[in-house]
Backbone as JSON, one array per atom type, in Angstrom:
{
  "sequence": "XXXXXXXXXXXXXXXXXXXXXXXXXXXXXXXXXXXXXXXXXXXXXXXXXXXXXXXXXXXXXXXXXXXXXXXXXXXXXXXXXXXXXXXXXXXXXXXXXXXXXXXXXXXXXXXXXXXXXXXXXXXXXX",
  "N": [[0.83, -1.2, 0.0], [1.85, 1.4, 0.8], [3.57, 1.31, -1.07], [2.38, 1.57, -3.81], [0.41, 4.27, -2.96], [2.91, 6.04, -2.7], [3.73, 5.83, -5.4], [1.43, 6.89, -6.58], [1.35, 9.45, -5.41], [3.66, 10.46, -6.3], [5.78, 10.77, -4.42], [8.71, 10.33, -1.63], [8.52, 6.89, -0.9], [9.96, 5.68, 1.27], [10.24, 7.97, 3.51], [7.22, 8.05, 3.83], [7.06, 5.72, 4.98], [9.16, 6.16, 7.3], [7.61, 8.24, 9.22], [5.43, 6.52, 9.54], [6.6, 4.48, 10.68], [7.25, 5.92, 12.92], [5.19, 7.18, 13.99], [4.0, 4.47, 15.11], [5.38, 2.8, 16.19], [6.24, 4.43, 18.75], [5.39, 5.85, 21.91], [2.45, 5.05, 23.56], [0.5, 7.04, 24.47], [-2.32, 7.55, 24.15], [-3.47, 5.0, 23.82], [-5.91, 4.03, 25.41], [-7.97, 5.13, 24.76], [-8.11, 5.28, 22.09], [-8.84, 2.49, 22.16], [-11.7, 3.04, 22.59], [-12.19, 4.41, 20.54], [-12.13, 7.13, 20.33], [-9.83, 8.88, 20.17], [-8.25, 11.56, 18.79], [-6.49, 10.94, 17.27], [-5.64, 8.78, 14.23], [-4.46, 5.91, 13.81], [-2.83, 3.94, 11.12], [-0.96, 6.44, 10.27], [-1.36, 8.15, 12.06], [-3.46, 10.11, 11.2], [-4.62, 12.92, 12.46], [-7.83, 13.69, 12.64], [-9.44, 15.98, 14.18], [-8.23, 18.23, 14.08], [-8.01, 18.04, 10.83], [-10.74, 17.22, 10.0], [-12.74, 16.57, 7.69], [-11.72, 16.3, 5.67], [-9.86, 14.46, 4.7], [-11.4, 12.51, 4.75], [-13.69, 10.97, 7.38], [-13.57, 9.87, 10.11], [-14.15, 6.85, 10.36], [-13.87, 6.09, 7.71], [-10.83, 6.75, 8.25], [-9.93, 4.79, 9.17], [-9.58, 2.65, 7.59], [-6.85, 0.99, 6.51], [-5.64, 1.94, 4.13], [-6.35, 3.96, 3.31], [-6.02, 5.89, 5.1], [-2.8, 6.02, 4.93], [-2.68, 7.1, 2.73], [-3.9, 9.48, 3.29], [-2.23, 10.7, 4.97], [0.32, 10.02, 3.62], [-0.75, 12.68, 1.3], [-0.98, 14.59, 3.41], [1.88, 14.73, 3.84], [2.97, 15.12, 0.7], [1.59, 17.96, 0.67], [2.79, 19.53, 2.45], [6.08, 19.23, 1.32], [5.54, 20.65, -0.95], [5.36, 23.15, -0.47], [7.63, 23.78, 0.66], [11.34, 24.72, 0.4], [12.92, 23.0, -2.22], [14.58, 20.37, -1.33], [13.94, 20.29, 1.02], [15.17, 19.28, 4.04], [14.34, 15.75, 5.79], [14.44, 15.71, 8.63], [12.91, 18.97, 8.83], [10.66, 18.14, 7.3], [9.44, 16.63, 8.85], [8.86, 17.46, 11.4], [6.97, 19.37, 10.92], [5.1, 17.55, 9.73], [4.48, 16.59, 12.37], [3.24, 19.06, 13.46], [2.53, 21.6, 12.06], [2.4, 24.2, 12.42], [5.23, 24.93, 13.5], [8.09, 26.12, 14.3], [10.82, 25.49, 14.43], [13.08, 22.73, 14.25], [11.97, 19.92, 15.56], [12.06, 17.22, 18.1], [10.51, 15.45, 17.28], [10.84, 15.86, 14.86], [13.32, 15.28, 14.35], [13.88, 12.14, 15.28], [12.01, 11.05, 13.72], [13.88, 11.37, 10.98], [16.08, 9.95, 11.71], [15.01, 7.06, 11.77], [14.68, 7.63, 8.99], [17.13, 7.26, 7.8], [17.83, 5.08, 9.51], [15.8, 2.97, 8.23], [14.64, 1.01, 9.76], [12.77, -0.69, 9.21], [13.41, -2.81, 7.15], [15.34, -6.28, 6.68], [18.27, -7.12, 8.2], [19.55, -8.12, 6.22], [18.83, -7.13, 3.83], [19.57, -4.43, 3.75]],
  "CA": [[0.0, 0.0, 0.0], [2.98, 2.32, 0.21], [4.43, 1.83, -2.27], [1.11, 2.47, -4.48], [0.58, 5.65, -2.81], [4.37, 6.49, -3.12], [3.36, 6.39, -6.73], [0.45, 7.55, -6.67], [1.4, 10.74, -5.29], [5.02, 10.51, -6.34], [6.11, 10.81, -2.97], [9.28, 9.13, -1.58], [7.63, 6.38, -0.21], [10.46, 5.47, 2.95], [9.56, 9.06, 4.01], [5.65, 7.67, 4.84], [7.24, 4.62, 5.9], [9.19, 6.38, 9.05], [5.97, 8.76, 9.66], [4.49, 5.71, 9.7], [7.16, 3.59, 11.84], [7.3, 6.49, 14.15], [3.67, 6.67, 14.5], [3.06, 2.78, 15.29], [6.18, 2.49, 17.58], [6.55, 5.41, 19.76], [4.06, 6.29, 22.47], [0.92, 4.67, 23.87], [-0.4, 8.16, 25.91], [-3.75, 7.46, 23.46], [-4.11, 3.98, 23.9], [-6.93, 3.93, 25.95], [-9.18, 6.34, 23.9], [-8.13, 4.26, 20.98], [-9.74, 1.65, 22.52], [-12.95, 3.47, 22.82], [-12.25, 5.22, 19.82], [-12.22, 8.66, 20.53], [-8.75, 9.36, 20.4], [-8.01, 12.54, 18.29], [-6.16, 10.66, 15.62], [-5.55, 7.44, 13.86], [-2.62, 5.5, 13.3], [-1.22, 3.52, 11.25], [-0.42, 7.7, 9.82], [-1.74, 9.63, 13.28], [-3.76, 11.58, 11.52], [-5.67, 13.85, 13.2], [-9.48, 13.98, 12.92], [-9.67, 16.54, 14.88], [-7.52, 19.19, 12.98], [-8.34, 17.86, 9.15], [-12.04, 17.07, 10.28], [-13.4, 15.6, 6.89], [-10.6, 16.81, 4.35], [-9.57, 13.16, 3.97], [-12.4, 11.01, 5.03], [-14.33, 10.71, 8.53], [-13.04, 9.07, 11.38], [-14.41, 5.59, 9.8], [-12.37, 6.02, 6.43], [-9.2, 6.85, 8.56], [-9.63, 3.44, 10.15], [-8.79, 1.87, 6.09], [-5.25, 1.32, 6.12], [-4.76, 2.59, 2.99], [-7.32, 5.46, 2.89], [-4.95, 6.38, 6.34], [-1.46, 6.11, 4.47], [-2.82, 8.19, 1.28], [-4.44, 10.68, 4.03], [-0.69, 11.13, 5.64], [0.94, 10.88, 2.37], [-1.22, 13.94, 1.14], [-0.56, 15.83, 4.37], [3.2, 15.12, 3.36], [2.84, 16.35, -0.31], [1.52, 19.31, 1.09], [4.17, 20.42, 3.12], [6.62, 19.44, 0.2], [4.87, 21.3, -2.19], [5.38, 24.39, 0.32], [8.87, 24.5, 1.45], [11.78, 24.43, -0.59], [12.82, 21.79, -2.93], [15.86, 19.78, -0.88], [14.35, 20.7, 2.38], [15.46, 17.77, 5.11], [13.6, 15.51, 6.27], [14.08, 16.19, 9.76], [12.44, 19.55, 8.89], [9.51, 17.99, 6.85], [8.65, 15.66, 9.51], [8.86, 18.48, 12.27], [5.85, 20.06, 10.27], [3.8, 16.61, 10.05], [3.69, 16.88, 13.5], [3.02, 20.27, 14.03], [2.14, 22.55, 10.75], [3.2, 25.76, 12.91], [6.44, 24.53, 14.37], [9.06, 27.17, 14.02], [12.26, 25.22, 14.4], [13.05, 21.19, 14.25], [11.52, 19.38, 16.91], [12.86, 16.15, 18.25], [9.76, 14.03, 16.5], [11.6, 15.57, 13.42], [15.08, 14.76, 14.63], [13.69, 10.77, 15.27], [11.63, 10.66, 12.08], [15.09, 11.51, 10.42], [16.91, 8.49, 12.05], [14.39, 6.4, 11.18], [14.39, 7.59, 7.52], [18.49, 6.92, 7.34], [18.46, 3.69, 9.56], [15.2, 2.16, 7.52], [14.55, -0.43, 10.63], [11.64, -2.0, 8.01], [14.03, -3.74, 6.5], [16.1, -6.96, 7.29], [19.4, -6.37, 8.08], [20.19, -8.57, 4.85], [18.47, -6.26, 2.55], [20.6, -3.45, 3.59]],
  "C": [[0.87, 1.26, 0.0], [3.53, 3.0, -0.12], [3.54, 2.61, -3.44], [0.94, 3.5, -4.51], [1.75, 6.42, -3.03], [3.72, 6.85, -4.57], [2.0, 6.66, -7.43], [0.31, 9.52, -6.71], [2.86, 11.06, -5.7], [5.52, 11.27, -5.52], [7.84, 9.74, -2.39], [8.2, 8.76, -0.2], [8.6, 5.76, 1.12], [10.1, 6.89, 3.25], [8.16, 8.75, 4.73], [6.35, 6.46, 5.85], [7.9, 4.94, 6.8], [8.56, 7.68, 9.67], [5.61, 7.58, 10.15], [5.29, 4.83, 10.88], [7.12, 4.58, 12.7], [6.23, 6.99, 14.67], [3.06, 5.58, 15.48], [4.13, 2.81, 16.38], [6.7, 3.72, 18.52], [5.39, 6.48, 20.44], [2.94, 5.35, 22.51], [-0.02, 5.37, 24.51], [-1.82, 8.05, 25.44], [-4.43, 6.17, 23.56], [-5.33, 3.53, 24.34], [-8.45, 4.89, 25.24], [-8.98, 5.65, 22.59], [-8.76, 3.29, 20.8], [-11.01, 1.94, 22.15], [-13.13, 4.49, 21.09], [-12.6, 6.74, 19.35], [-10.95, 9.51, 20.75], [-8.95, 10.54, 19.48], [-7.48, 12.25, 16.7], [-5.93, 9.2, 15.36], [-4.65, 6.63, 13.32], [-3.67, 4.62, 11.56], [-0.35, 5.71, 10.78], [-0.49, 8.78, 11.07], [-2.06, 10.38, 12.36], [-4.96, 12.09, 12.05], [-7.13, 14.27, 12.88], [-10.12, 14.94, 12.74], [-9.63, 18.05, 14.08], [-8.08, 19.46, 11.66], [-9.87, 17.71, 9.02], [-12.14, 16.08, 8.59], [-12.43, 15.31, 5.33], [-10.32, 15.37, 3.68], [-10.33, 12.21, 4.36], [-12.74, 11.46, 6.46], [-13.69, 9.84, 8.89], [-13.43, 7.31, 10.32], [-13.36, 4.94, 8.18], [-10.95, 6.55, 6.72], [-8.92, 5.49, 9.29], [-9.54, 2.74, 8.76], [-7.84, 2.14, 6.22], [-4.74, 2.13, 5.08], [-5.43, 4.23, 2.74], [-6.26, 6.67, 3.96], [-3.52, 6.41, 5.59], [-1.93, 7.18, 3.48], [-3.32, 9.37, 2.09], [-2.71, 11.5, 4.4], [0.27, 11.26, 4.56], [0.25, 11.76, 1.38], [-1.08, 14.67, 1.7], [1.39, 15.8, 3.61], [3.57, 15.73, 2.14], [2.4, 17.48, 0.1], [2.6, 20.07, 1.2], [5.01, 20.18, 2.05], [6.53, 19.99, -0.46], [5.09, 22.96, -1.48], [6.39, 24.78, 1.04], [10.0, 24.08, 0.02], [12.7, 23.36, -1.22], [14.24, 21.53, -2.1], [15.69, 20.01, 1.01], [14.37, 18.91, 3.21], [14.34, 16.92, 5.8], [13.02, 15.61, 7.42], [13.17, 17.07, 9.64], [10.66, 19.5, 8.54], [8.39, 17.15, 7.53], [8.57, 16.69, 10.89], [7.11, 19.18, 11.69], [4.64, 19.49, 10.22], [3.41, 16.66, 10.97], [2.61, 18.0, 13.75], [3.1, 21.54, 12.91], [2.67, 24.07, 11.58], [4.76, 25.34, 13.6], [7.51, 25.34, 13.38], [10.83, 26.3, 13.61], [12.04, 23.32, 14.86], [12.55, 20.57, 15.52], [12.33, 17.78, 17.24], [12.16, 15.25, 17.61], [10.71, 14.23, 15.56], [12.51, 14.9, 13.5], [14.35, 13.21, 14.63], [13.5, 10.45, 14.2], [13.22, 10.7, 11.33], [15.87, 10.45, 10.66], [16.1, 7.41, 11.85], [14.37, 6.5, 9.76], [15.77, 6.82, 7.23], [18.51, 5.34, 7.7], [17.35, 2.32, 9.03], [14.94, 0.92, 8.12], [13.37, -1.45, 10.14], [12.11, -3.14, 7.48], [14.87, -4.88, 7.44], [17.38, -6.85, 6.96], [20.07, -6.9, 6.53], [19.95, -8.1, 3.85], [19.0, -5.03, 2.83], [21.56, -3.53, 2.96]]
}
């Protein structure tokens, strides 16, 4: 699914994929409202509901995996499409979080080590 969207939106597609790993593995402060489904946002992309309200689907079409990856890789074309061409990823993932964020945040800084050390893979396909 992806990769699809990767080329769908011609997007690089490891870019969603550590959004997306640093989504799924870091943090459970929502877990419990997840449960109940009233958290704010929706993995596997976190996005936000709340914020985007219907822009990419209702709460019910952010619970489709893939409708959720093409939601988060559209928020990420965005911001691409709006800063300038070569900007870092640290910086572009600083922004997914947080669309006003002035200066790199540490999600960015993680997302960024996740994009370089690509922990999706097995170490034999490195």
């Amino acid at each position: 699914m992806i990769d699809r969207v990767a080329r769908e939106l011609m997007l690089d597609g490891r870019l969603i994929r550590a959004i997306m790993y640093m989504e799924t593995t870091h943090g459970y402060y929502d877990a419990p409202l997840a449960i109940l489904g009233m958290n704010k946002s929706v993995l596997p992309m976190n996005v936000n509901v709340e914020y985007w309200g219907s822009t990419f689907g209702n709460r019910q079409a952010m619970n489709d995996p893939y409708k959720n990856i093409r939601a988060g890789a559209e928020i990420l074309k965005r911001i691409t499409a709006n800063v300038p061409q070569g900007t870092s990823v640290r910086h572009i993932a600083t922004l997914y979080n947080n669309i006003n964020a002035q200066r790199v945040s540490d999600y960015g800084a993680r997302v960024e080590k996740i994009y370089l050390a690509q922990p999706w893979l097995r170490k034999a396909e490195k």
